PDB file of C-alpha atoms in Angstrom:
ATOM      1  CA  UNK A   1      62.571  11.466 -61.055  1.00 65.00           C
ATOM      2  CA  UNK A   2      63.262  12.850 -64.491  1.00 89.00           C
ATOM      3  CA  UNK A   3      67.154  13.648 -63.371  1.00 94.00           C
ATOM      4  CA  UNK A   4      67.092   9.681 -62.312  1.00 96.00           C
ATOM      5  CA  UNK A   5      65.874   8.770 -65.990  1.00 97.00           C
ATOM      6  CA  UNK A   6      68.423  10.584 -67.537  1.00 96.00           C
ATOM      7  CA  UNK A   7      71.249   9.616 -65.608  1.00 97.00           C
ATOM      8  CA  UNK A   8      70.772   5.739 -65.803  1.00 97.00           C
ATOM      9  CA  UNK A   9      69.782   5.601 -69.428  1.00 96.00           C
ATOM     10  CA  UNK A  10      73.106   7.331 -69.907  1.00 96.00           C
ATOM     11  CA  UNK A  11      74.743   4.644 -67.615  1.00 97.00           C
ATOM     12  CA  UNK A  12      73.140   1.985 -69.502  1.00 96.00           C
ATOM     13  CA  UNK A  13      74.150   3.617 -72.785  1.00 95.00           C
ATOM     14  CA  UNK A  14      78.035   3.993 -71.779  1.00 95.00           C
ATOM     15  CA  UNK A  15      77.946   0.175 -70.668  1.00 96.00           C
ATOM     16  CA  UNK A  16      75.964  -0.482 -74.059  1.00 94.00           C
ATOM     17  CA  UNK A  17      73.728  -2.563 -72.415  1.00 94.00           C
ATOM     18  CA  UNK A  18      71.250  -0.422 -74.895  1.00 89.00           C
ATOM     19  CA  UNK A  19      71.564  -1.521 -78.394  1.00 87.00           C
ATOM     20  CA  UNK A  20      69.811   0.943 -80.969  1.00 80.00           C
ATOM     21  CA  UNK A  21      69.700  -0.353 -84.716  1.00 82.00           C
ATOM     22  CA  UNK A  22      67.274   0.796 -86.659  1.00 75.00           C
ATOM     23  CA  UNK A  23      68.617  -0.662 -89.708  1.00 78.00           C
ATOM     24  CA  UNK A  24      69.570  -3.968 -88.703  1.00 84.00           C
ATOM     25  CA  UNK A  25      66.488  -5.133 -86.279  1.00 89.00           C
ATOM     26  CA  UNK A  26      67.019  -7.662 -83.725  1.00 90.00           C
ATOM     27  CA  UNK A  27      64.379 -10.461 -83.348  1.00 86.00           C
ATOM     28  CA  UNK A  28      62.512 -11.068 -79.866  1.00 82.00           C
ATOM     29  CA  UNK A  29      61.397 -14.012 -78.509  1.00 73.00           C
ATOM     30  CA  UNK A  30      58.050 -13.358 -79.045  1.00 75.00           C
ATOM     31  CA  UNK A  31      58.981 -12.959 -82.846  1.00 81.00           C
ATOM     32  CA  UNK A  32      58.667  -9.128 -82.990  1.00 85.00           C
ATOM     33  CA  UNK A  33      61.122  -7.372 -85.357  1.00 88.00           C
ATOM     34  CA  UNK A  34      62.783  -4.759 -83.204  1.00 91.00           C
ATOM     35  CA  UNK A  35      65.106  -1.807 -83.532  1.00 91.00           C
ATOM     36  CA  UNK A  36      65.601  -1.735 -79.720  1.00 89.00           C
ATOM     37  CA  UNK A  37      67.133  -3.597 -77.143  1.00 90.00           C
ATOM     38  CA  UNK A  38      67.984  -3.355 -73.884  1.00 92.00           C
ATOM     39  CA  UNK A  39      69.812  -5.842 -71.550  1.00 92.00           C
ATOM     40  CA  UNK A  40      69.915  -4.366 -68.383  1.00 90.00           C
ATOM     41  CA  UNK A  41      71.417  -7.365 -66.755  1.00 91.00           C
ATOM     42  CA  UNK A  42      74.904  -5.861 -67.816  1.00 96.00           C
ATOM     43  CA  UNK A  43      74.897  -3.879 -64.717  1.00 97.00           C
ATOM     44  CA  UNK A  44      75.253  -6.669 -62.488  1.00 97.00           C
ATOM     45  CA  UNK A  45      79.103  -6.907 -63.791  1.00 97.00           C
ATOM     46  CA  UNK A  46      80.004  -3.463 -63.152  1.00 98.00           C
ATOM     47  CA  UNK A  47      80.084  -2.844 -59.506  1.00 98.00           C
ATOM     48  CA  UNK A  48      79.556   0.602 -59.056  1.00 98.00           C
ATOM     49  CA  UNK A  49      76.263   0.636 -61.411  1.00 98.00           C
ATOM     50  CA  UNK A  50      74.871  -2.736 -59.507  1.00 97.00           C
ATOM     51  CA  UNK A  51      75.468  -0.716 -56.325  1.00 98.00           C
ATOM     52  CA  UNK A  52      73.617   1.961 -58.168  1.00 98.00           C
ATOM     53  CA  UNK A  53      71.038   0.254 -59.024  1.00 98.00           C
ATOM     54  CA  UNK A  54      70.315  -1.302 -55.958  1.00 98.00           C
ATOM     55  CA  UNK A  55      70.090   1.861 -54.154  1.00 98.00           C
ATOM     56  CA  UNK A  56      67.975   3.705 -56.380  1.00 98.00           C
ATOM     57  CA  UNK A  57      65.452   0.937 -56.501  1.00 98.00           C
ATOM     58  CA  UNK A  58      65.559   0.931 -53.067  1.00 98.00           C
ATOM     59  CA  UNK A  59      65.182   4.714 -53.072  1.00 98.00           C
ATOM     60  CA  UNK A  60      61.797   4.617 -54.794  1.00 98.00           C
ATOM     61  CA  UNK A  61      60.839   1.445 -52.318  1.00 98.00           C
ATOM     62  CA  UNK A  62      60.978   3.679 -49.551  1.00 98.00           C
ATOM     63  CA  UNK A  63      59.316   6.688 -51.559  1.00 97.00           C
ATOM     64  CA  UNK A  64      56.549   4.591 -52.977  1.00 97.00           C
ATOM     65  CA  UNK A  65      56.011   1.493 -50.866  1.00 98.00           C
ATOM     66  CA  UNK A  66      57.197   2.736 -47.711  1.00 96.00           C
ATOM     67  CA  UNK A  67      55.055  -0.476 -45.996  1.00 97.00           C
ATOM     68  CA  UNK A  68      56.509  -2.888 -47.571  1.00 98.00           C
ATOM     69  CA  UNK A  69      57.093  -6.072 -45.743  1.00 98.00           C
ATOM     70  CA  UNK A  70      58.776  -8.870 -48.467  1.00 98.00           C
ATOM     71  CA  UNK A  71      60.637  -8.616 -51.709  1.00 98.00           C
ATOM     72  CA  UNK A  72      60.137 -10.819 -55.028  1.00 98.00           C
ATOM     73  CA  UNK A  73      62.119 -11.309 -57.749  1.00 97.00           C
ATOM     74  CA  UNK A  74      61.118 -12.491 -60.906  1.00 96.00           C
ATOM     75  CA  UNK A  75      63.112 -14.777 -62.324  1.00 93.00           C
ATOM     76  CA  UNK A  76      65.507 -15.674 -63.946  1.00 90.00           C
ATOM     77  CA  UNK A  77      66.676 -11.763 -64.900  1.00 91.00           C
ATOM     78  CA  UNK A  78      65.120 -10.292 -61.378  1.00 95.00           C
ATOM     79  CA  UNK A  79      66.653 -12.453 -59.165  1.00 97.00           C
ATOM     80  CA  UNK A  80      69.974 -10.855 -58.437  1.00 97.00           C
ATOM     81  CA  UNK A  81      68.700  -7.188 -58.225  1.00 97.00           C
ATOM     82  CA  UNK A  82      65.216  -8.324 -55.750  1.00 98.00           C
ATOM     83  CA  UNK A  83      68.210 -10.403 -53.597  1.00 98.00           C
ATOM     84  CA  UNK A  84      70.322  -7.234 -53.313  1.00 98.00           C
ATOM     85  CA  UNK A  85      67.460  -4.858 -52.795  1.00 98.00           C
ATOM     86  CA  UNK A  86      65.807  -7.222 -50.143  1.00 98.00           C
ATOM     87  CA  UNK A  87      68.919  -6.853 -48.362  1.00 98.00           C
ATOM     88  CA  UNK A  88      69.549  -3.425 -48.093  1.00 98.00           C
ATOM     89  CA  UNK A  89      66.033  -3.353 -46.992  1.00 98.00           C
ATOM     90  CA  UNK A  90      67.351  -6.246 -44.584  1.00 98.00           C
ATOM     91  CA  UNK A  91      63.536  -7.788 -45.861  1.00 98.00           C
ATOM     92  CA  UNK A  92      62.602 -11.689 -46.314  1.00 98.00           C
ATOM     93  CA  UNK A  93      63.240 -12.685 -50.317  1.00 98.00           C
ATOM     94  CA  UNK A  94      61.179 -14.875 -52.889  1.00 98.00           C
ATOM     95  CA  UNK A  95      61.496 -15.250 -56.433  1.00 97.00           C
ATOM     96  CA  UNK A  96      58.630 -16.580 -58.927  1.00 96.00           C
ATOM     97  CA  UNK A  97      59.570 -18.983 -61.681  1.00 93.00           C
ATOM     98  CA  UNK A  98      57.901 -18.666 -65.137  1.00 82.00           C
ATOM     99  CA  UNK A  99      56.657 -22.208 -64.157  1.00 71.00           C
ATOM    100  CA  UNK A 100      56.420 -24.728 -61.227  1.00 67.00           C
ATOM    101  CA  UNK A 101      59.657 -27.186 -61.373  1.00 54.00           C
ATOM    102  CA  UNK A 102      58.924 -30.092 -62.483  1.00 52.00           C
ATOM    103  CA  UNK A 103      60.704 -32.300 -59.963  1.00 48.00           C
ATOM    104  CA  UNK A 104      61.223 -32.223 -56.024  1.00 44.00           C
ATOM    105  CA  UNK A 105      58.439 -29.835 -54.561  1.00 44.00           C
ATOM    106  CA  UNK A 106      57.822 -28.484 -58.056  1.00 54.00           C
ATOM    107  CA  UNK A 107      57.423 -24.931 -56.813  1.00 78.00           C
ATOM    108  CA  UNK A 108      56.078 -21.531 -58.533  1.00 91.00           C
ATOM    109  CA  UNK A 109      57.542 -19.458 -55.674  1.00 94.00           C
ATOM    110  CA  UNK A 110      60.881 -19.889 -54.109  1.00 94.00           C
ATOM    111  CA  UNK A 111      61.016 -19.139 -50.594  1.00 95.00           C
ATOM    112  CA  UNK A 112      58.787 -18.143 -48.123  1.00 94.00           C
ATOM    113  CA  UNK A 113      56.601 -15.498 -47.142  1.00 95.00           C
ATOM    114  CA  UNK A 114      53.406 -14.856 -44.460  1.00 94.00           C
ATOM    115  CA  UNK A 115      50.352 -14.727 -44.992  1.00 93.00           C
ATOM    116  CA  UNK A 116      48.916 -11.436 -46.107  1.00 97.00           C
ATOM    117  CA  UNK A 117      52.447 -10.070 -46.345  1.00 98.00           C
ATOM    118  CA  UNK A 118      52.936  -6.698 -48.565  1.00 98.00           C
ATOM    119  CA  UNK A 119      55.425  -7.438 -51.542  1.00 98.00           C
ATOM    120  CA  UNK A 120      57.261  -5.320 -54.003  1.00 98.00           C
ATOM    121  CA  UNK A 121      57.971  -7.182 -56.561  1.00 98.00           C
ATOM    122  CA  UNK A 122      61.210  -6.201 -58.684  1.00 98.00           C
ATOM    123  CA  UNK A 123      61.626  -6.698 -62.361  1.00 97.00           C
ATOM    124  CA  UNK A 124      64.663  -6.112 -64.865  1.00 95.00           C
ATOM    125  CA  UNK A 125      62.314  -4.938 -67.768  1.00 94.00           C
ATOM    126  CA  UNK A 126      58.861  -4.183 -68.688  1.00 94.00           C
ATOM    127  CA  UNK A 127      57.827  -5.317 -72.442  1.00 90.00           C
ATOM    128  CA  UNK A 128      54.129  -6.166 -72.866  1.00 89.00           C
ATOM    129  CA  UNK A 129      54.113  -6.908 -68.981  1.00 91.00           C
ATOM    130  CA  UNK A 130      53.095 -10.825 -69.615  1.00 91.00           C
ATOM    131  CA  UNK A 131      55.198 -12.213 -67.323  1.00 91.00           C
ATOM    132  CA  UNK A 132      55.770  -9.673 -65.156  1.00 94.00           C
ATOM    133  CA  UNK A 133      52.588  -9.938 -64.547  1.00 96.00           C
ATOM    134  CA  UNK A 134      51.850 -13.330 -64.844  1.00 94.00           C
ATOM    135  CA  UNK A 135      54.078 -13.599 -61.232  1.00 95.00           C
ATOM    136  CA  UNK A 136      52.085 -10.893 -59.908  1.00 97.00           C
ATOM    137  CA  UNK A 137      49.011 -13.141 -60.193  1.00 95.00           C
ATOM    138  CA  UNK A 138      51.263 -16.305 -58.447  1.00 95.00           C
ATOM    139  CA  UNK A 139      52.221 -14.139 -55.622  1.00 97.00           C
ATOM    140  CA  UNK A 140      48.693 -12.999 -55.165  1.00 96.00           C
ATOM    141  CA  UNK A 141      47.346 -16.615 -55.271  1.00 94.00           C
ATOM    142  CA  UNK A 142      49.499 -17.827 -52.831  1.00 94.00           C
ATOM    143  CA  UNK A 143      47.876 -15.361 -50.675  1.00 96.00           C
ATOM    144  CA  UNK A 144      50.424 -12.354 -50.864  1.00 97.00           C
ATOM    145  CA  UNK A 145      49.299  -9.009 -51.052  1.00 98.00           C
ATOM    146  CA  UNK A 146      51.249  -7.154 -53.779  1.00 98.00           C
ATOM    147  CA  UNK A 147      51.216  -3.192 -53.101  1.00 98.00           C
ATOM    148  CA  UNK A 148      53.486  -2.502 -56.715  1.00 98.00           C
ATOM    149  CA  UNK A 149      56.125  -3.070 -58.415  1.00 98.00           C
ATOM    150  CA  UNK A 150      59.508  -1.725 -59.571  1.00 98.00           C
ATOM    151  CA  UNK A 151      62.159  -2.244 -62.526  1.00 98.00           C
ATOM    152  CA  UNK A 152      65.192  -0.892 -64.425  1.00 97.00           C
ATOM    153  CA  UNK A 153      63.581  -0.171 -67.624  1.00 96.00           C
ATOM    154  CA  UNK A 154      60.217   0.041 -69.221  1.00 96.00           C
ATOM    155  CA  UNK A 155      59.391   0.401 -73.188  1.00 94.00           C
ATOM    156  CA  UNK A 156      55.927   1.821 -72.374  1.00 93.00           C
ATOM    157  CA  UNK A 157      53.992  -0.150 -74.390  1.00 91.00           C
ATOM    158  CA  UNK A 158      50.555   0.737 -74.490  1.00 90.00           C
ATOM    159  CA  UNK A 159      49.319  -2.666 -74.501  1.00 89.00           C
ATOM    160  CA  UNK A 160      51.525  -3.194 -71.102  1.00 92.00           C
ATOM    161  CA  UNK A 161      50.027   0.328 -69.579  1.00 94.00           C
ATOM    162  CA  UNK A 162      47.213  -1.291 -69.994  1.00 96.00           C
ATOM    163  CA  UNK A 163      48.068  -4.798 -68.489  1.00 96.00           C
ATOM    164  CA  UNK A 164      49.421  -2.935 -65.076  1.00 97.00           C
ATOM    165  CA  UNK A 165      45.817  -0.645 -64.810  1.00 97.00           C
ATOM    166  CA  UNK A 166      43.768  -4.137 -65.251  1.00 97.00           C
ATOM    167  CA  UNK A 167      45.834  -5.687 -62.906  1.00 97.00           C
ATOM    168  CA  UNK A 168      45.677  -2.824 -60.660  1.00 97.00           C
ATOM    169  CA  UNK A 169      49.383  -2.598 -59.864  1.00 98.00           C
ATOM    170  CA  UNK A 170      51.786   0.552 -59.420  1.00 97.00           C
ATOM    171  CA  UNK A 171      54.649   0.057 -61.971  1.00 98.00           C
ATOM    172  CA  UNK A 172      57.837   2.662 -60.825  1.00 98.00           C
ATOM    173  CA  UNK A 173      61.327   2.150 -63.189  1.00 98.00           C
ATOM    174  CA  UNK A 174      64.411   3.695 -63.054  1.00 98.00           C
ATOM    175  CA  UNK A 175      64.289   4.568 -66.649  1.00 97.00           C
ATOM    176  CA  UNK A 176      62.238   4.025 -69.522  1.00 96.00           C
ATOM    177  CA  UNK A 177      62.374   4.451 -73.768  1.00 94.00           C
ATOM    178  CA  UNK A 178      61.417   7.968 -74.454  1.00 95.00           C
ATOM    179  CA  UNK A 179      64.903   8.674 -71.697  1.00 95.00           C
ATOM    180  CA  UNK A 180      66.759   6.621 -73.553  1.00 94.00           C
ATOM    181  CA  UNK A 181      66.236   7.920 -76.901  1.00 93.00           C
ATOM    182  CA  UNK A 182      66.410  11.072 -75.345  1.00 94.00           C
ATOM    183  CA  UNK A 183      69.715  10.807 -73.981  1.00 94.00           C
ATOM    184  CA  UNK A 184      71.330   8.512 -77.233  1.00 92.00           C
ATOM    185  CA  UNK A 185      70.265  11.461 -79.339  1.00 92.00           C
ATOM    186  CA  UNK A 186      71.605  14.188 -77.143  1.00 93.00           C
ATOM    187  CA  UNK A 187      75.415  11.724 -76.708  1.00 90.00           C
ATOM    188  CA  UNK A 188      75.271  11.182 -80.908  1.00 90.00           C
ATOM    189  CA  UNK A 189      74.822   7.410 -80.136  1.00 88.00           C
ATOM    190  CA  UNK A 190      71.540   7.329 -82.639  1.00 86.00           C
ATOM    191  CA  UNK A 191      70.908  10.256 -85.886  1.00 85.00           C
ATOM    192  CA  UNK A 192      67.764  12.867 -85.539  1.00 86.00           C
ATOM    193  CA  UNK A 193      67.060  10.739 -88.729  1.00 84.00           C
ATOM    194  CA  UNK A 194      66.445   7.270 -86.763  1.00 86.00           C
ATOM    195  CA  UNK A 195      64.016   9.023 -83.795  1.00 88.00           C
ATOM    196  CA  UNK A 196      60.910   8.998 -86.086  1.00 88.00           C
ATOM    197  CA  UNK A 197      61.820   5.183 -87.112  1.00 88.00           C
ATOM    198  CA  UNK A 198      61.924   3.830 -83.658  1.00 90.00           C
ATOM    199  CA  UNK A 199      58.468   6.617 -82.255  1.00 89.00           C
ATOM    200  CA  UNK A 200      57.176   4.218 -85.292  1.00 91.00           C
ATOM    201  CA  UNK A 201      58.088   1.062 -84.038  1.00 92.00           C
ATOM    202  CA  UNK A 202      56.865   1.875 -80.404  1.00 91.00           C
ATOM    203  CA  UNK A 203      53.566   2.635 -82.006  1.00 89.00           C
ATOM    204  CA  UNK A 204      52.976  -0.815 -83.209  1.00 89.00           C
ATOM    205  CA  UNK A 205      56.003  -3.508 -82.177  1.00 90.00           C
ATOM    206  CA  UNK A 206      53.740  -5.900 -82.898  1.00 87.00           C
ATOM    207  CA  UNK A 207      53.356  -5.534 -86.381  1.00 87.00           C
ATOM    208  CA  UNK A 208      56.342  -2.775 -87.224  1.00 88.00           C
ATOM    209  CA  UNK A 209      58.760  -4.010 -90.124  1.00 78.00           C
ATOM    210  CA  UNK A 210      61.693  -2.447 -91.262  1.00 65.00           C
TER     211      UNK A 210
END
């Protein structure tokens, strides 16, 4: 699993879907100051790294959740990758909006699954877990049974490690921050210098400030 790590934070560093600036933070949505970021959703345009994606996620389906029965995305960044996994797994597909429409049959979940049915649910990337999360809880209300979850990349927040224990789901990812840094250190993407800045601001995201 470690070899796996390595190998796609490397990908997503050559692709620079990983942007490392310790000196010139971006700003998140949720209004953290961050010297990290990570779009992931570059693969999809590269053909041989959305294959690879797909496969590997599938991989660790069938190593993991071997009794899966259904696949959910979470939308809007998990759509593409659940729809591509779900059909190499040739398994029925849903995805879970942040909110119910609000026109026609205002649905939370798109598609349709049985009752009972086990679900993987596939995410792009794990922050604080919120709304990850948050469609776990739709899923499981609707009467789904969710047996875990999988993504591309995870920050490993404590405050999210936490979120997944309470909730009492499996979290696997292809890769995750302490890889990354790992591997932009090793390439000469980031200095030695910046590693203790950004250990910092994965400490405390919440309140870090450059």
């Amino acid at each position: 699993m470690d070899k796996l790590k390595k190998t796609f934070a490397s990908k997503l560093l050559n692709i620079k879907a990983i942007k490392l600036q310790p000196n010139n933070p971006f700003t998140w949505a949720s209004g953290w100051k961050s010297p990290f970021y990570c779009d992931n959703r570059k693969t999809l345009s590269y053909p041989d790294l959305r294959d690879f994606v797909k496969l590997e996620l599938t991989h660790i389906i069938l190593e993991q959740f071997d009794d899966v029965e259904a696949v959910a995305g979470v939308a809007t960044g998990a759509i593409p990758q659940g729809a591509l996994v779900a059909d190499e797994l040739h398994l029925p597909f849903v995805y879970v909006r942040s909110k119910p429409k609000d026109h026609g049959l205002e649905n939370l979940i798109e598609g349709e699954l049985k009752p009972g049915a086990k679900v993987v649910v596939v995410e792009d990337l794990i922050s604080t877990g919120g709304s990850s999360l948050k469609a776990v809880d739709a899923l499981r209300k609707a009467g789904s049974n969710v047996i875990g979850m999988v993504a591309s990349f995870t920050y490993g927040f404590d405050v999210a490690r936490k979120a997944f224990e309470d909730a009492n789901v499996r979290l696997e990812t292809l890769t995750d921050y302490e890889h990354v840094v790992e591997q932009a250190l090793e390439t000469g993407y980031i200095a030695k210098d910046d590693v203790n800045l950004l250990h910092e601001w994965r400490r405390d995201p919440a309140n870090w400030k450059k």
